[in-house]
Each structure stands twice: as C-alpha cells, then as structure tokens.
JSON list of C-alpha atoms in Angstrom, two decimals:
[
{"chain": "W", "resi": 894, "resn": "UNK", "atom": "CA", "xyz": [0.00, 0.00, 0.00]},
{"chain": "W", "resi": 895, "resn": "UNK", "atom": "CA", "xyz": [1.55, 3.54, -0.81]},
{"chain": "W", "resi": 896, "resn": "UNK", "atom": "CA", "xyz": [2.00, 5.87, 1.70]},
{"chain": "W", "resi": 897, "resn": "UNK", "atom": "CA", "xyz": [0.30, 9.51, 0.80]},
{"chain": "W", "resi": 898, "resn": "UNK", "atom": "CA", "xyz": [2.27, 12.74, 0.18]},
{"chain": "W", "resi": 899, "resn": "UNK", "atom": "CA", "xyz": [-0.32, 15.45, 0.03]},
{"chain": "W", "resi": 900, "resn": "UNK", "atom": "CA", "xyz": [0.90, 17.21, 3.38]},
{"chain": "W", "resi": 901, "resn": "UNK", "atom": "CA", "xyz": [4.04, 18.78, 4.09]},
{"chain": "W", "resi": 902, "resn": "UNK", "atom": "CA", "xyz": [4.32, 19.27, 7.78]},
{"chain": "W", "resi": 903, "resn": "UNK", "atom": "CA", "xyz": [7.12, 21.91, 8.40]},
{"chain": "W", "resi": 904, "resn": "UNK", "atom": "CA", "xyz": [7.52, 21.80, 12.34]},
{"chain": "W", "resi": 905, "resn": "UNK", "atom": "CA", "xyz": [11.21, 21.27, 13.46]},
{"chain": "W", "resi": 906, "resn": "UNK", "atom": "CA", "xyz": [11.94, 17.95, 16.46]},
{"chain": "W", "resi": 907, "resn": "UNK", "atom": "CA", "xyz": [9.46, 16.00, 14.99]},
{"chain": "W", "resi": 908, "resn": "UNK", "atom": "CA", "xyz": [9.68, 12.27, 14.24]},
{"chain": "W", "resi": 909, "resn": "UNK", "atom": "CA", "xyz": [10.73, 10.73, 10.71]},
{"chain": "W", "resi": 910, "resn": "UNK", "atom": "CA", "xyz": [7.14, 9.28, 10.61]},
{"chain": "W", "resi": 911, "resn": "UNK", "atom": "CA", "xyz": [5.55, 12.91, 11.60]},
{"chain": "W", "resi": 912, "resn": "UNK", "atom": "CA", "xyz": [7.88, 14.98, 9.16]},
{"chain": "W", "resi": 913, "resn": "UNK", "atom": "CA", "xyz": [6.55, 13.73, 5.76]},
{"chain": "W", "resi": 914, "resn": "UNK", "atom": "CA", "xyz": [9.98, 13.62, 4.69]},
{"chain": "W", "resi": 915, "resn": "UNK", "atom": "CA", "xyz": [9.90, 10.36, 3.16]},
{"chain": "W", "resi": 916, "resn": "UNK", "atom": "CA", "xyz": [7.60, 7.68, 1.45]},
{"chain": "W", "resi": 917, "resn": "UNK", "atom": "CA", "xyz": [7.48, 3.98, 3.20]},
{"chain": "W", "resi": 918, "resn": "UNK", "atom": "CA", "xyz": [6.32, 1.23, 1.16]},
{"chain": "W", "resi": 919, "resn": "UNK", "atom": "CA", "xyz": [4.74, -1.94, 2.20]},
{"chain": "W", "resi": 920, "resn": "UNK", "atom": "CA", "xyz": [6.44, -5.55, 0.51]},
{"chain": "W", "resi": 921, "resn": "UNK", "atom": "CA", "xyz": [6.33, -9.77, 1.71]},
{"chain": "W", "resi": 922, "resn": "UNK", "atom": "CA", "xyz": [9.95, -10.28, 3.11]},
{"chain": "W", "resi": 923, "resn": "UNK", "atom": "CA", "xyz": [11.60, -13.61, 0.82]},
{"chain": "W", "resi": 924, "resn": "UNK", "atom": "CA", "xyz": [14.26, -14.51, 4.04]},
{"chain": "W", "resi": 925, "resn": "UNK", "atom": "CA", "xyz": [15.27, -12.53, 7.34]},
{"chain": "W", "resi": 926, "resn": "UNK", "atom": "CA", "xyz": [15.24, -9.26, 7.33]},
{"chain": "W", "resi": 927, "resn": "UNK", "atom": "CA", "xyz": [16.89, -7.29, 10.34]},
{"chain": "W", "resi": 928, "resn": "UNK", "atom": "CA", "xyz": [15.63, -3.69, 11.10]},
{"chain": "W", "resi": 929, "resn": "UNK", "atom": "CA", "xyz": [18.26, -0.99, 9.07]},
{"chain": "W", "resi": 930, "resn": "UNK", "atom": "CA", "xyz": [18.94, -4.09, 6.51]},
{"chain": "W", "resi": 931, "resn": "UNK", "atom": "CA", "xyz": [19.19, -2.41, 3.20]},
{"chain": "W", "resi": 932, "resn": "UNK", "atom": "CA", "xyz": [17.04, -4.31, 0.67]},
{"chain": "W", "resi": 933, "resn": "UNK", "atom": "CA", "xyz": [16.45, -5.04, -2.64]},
{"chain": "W", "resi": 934, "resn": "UNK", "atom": "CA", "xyz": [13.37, -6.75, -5.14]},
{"chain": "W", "resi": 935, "resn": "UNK", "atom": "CA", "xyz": [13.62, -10.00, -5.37]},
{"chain": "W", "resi": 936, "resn": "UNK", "atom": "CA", "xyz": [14.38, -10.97, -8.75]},
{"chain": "W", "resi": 937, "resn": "UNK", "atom": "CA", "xyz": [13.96, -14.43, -8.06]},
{"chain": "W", "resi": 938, "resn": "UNK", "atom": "CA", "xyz": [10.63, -14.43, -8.18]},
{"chain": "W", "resi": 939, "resn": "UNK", "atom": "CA", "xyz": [8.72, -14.00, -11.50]},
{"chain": "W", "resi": 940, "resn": "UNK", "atom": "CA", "xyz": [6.46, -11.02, -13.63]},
{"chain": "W", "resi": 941, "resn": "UNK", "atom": "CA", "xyz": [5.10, -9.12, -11.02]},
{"chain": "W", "resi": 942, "resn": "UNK", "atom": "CA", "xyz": [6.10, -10.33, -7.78]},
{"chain": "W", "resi": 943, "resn": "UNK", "atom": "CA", "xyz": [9.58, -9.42, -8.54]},
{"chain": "W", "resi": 944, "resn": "UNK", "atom": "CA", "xyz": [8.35, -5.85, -7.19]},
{"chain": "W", "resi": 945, "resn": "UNK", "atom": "CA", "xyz": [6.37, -7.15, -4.69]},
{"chain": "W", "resi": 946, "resn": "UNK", "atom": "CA", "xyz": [8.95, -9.34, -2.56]},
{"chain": "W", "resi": 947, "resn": "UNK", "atom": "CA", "xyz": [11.76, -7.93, -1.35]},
{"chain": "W", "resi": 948, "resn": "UNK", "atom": "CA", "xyz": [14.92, -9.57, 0.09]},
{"chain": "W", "resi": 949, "resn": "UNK", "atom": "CA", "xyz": [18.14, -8.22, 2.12]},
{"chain": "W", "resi": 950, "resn": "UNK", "atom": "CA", "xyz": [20.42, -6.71, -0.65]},
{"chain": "W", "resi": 951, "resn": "UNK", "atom": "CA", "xyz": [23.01, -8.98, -1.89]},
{"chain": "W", "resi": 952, "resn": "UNK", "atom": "CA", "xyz": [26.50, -7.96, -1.25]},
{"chain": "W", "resi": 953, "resn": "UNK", "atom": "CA", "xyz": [27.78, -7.25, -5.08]},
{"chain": "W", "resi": 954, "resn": "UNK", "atom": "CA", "xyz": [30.95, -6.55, -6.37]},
{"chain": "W", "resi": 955, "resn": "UNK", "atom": "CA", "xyz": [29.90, -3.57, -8.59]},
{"chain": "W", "resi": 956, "resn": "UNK", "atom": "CA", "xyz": [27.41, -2.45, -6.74]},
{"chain": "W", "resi": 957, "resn": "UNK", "atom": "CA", "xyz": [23.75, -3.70, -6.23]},
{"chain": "W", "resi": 958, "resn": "UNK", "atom": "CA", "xyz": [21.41, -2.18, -8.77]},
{"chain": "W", "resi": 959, "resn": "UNK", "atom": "CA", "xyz": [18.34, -3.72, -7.42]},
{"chain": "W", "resi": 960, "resn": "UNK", "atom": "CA", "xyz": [18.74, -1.99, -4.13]},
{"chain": "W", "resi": 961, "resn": "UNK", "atom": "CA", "xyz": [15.23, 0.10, -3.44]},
{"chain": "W", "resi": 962, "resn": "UNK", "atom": "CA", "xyz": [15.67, 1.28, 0.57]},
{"chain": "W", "resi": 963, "resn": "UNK", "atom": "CA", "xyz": [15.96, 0.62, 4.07]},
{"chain": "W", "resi": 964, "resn": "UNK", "atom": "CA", "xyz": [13.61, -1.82, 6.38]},
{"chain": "W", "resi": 965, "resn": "UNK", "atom": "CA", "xyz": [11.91, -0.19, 8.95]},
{"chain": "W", "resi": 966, "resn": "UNK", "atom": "CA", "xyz": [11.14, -3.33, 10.91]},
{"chain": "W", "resi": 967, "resn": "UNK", "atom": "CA", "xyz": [12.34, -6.82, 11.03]},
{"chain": "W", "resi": 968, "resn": "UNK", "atom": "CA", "xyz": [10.66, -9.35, 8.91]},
{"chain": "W", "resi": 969, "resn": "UNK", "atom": "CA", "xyz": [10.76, -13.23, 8.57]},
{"chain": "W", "resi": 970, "resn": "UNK", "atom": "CA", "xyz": [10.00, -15.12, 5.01]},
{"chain": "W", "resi": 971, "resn": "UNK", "atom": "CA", "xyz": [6.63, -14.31, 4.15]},
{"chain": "W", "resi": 972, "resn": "UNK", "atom": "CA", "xyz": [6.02, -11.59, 6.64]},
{"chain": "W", "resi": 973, "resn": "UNK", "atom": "CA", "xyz": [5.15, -7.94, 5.53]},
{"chain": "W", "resi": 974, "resn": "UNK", "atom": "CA", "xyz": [7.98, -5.34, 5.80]},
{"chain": "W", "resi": 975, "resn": "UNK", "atom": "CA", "xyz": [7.29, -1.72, 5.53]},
{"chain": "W", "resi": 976, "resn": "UNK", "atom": "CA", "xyz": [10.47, -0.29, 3.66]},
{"chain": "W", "resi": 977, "resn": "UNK", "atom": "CA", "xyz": [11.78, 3.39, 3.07]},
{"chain": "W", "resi": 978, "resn": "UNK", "atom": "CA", "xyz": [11.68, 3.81, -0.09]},
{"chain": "W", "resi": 979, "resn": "UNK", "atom": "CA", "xyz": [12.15, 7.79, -0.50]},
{"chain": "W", "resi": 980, "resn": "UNK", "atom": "CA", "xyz": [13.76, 10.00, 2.13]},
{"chain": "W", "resi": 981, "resn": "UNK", "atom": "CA", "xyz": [14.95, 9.68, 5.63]},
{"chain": "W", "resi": 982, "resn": "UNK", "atom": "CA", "xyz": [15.69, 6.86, 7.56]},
{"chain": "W", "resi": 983, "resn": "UNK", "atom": "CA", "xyz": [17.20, 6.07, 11.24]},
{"chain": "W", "resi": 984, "resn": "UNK", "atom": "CA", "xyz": [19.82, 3.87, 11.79]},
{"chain": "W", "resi": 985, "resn": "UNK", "atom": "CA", "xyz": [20.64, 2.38, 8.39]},
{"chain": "W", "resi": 986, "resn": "UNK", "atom": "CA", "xyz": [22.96, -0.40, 7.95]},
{"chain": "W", "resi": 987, "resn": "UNK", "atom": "CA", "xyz": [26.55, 0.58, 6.69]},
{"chain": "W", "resi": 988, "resn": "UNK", "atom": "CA", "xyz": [30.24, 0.02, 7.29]},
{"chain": "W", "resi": 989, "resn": "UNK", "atom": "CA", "xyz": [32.16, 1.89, 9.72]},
{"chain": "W", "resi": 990, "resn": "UNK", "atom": "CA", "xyz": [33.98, 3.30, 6.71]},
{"chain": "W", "resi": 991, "resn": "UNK", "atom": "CA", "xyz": [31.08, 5.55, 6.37]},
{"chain": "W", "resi": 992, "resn": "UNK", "atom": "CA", "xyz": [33.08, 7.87, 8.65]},
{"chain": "W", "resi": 993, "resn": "UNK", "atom": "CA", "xyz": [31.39, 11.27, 7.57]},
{"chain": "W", "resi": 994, "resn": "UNK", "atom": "CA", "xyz": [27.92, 12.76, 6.33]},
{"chain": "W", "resi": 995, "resn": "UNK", "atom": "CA", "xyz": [27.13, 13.62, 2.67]},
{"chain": "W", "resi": 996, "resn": "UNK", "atom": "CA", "xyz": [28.74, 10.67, 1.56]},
{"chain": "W", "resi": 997, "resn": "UNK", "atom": "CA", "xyz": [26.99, 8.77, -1.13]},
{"chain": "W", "resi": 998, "resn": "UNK", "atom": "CA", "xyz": [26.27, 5.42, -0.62]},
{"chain": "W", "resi": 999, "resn": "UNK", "atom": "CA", "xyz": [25.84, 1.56, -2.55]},
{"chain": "W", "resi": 1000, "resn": "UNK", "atom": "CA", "xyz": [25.70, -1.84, -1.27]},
{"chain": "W", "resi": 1001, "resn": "UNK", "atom": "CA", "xyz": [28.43, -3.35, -2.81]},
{"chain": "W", "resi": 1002, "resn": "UNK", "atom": "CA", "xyz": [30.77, -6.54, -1.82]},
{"chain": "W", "resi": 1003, "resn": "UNK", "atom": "CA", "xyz": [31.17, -5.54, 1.91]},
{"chain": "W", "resi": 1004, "resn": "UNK", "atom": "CA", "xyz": [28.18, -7.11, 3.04]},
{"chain": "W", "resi": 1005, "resn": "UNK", "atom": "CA", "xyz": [24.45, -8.46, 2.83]},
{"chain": "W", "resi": 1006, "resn": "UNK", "atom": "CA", "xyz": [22.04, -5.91, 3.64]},
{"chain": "W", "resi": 1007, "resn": "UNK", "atom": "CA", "xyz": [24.61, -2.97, 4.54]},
{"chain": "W", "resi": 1008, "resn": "UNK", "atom": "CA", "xyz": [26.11, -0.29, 2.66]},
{"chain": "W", "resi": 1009, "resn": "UNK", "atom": "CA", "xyz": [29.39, 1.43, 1.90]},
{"chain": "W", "resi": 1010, "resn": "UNK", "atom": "CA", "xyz": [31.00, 4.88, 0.65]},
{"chain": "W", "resi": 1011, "resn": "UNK", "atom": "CA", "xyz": [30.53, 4.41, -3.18]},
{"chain": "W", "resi": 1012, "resn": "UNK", "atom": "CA", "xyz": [33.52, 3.69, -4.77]},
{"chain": "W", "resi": 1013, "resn": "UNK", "atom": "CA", "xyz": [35.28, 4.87, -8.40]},
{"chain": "W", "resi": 1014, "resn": "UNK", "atom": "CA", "xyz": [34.37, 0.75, -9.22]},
{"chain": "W", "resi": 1015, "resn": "UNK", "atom": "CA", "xyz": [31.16, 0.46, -8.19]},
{"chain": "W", "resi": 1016, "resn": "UNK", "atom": "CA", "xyz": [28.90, 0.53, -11.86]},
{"chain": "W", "resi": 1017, "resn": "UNK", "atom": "CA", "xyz": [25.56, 0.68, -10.00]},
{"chain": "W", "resi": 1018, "resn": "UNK", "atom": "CA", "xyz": [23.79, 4.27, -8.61]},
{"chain": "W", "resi": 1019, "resn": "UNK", "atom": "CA", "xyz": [24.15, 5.42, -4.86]},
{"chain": "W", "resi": 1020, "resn": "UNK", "atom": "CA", "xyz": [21.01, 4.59, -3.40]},
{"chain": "W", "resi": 1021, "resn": "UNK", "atom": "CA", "xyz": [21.43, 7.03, -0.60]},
{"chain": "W", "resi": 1022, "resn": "UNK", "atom": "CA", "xyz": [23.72, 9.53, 1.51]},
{"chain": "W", "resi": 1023, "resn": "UNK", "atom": "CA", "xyz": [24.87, 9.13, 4.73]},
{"chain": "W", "resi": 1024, "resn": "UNK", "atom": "CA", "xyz": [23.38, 11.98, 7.36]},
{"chain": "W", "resi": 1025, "resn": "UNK", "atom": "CA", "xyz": [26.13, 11.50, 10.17]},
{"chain": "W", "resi": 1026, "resn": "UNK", "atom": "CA", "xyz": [29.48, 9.34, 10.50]},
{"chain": "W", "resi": 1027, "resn": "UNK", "atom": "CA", "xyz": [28.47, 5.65, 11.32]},
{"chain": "W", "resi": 1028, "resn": "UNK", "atom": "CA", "xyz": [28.82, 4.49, 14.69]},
{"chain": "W", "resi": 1029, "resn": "UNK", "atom": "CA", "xyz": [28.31, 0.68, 15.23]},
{"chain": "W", "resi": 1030, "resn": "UNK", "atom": "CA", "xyz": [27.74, 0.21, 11.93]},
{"chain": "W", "resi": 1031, "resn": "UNK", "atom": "CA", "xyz": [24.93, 2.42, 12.16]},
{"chain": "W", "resi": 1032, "resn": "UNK", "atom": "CA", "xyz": [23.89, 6.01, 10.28]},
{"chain": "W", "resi": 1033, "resn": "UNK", "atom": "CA", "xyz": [21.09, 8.04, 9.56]},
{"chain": "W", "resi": 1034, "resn": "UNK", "atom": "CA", "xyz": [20.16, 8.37, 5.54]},
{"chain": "W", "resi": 1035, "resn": "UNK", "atom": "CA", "xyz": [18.53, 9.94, 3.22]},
{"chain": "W", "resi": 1036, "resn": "UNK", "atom": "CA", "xyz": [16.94, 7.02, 0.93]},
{"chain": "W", "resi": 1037, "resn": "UNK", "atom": "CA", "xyz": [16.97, 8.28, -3.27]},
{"chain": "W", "resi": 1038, "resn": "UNK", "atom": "CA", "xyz": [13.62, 7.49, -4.66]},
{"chain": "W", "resi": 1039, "resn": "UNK", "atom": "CA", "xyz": [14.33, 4.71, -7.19]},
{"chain": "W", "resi": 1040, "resn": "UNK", "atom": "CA", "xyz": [10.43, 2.49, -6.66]}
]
C-alpha cells in the first residue's frame, strides 16, 4: 500500500514518521530481514512479484542495482515489511567506513544488507547519503527514490 504525500508538515523535532519527509512502502519479506537491513526486489521471483517481494540486498561486487531502501522493521520469510523507499531513515545499515555525512552510498561486496562509501568501481547508482558518521555500523540516511 503507498503511503500519501499530500501534506508537508514543516515543524522542526518531529519524528521521521511525523515529518513527511519520506515515502514507506509496504512488501512480503523472501528470508530474514533485520531492522536498518538495506534491501532489494527480489528478482527471483517472477512477472510481477519481482516488485512485490523484497529480500536483504546482496553484497555485489559492482554495486547492487536492485537496491530500493531501508527496512523499517524486522521481517521473517513471508512476513510484511514496511520499507523506506524515498527519504529519511534512522539507523541504516553501513560500514564503519562511512566515517562522515554527505557521503553517497551503494551496497556493494562488503556485506548483505549494509552499505558502503561508493567507490570509483562500483557501476551501480548510490542509493542514498549518509546523514552523520556511522557508529556501530549504524547512520542516519537519506533514501533516493528509485520504486
């Protein structure tokens, strides 16, 4: 189900859910999902439901292409997720390397479900930017609208 857009709250201190800075999606988890996972459609499944399952994001060498946000909740195989798809999200998975905000940012080979500072290599899009310097493997993001 697709989350609306047609208020703009403008009140500073408010929540990422209150703000209406981003758009959330709803998808059926294929596997485990942990909460800040970084995710991507599962194109294992066929026509449709390619868009309609998501997975965590497989750690690729170039980059992951199929990335499309950051789960909000953890999810089991079959369970429904609720994933940012657009905007700003708490605690997103990523690599300590992530050591500064504004950096842009791709799942690529340094693991499942958590991303990295794009790299000169890495052949598919940032899917986000890091808000704040990682800590614990941890960072606040802004999500780029690719669903």
């Amino acid at each position: 189900m697709a989350t609306s857009t047609l208020i703009q709250f403008l009140n500073a201190g408010q929540t990422a859910d209150t703000m209406n800075r981003r758009q959330v999606e709803t998808f059926i988890a294929n596997g485990a999902i942990a909460v800040g996972d970084w995710v991507q459609l599962d194109n294992s499944k066929t026509d449709a439901d390619r868009t309609l399952f998501v997975k965590e994001a497989a750690a690729t060498a170039d980059g992951n292409a199929l990335v499309i946000g950051v789960a909000t909740e953890a999810a089991a195989a079959g369970d429904q997720v609720r994933v940012v798809v657009s905007g700003y999200a708490e605690g997103a998975s990523v690599d300590n390397a992530v050591n500064a905000a504004g950096l842009a940012l791709v799942v690529d080979n340094t693991a499942a479900g958590k991303a990295n500072a794009i790299a000169a290599s890495d052949k598919a899009p940032a899917c986000g930017v890091s808000l704040e310097a990682a800590s614990g493997h941890l960072c606040d993001v802004w999500v780029f609208k690719r669903f």
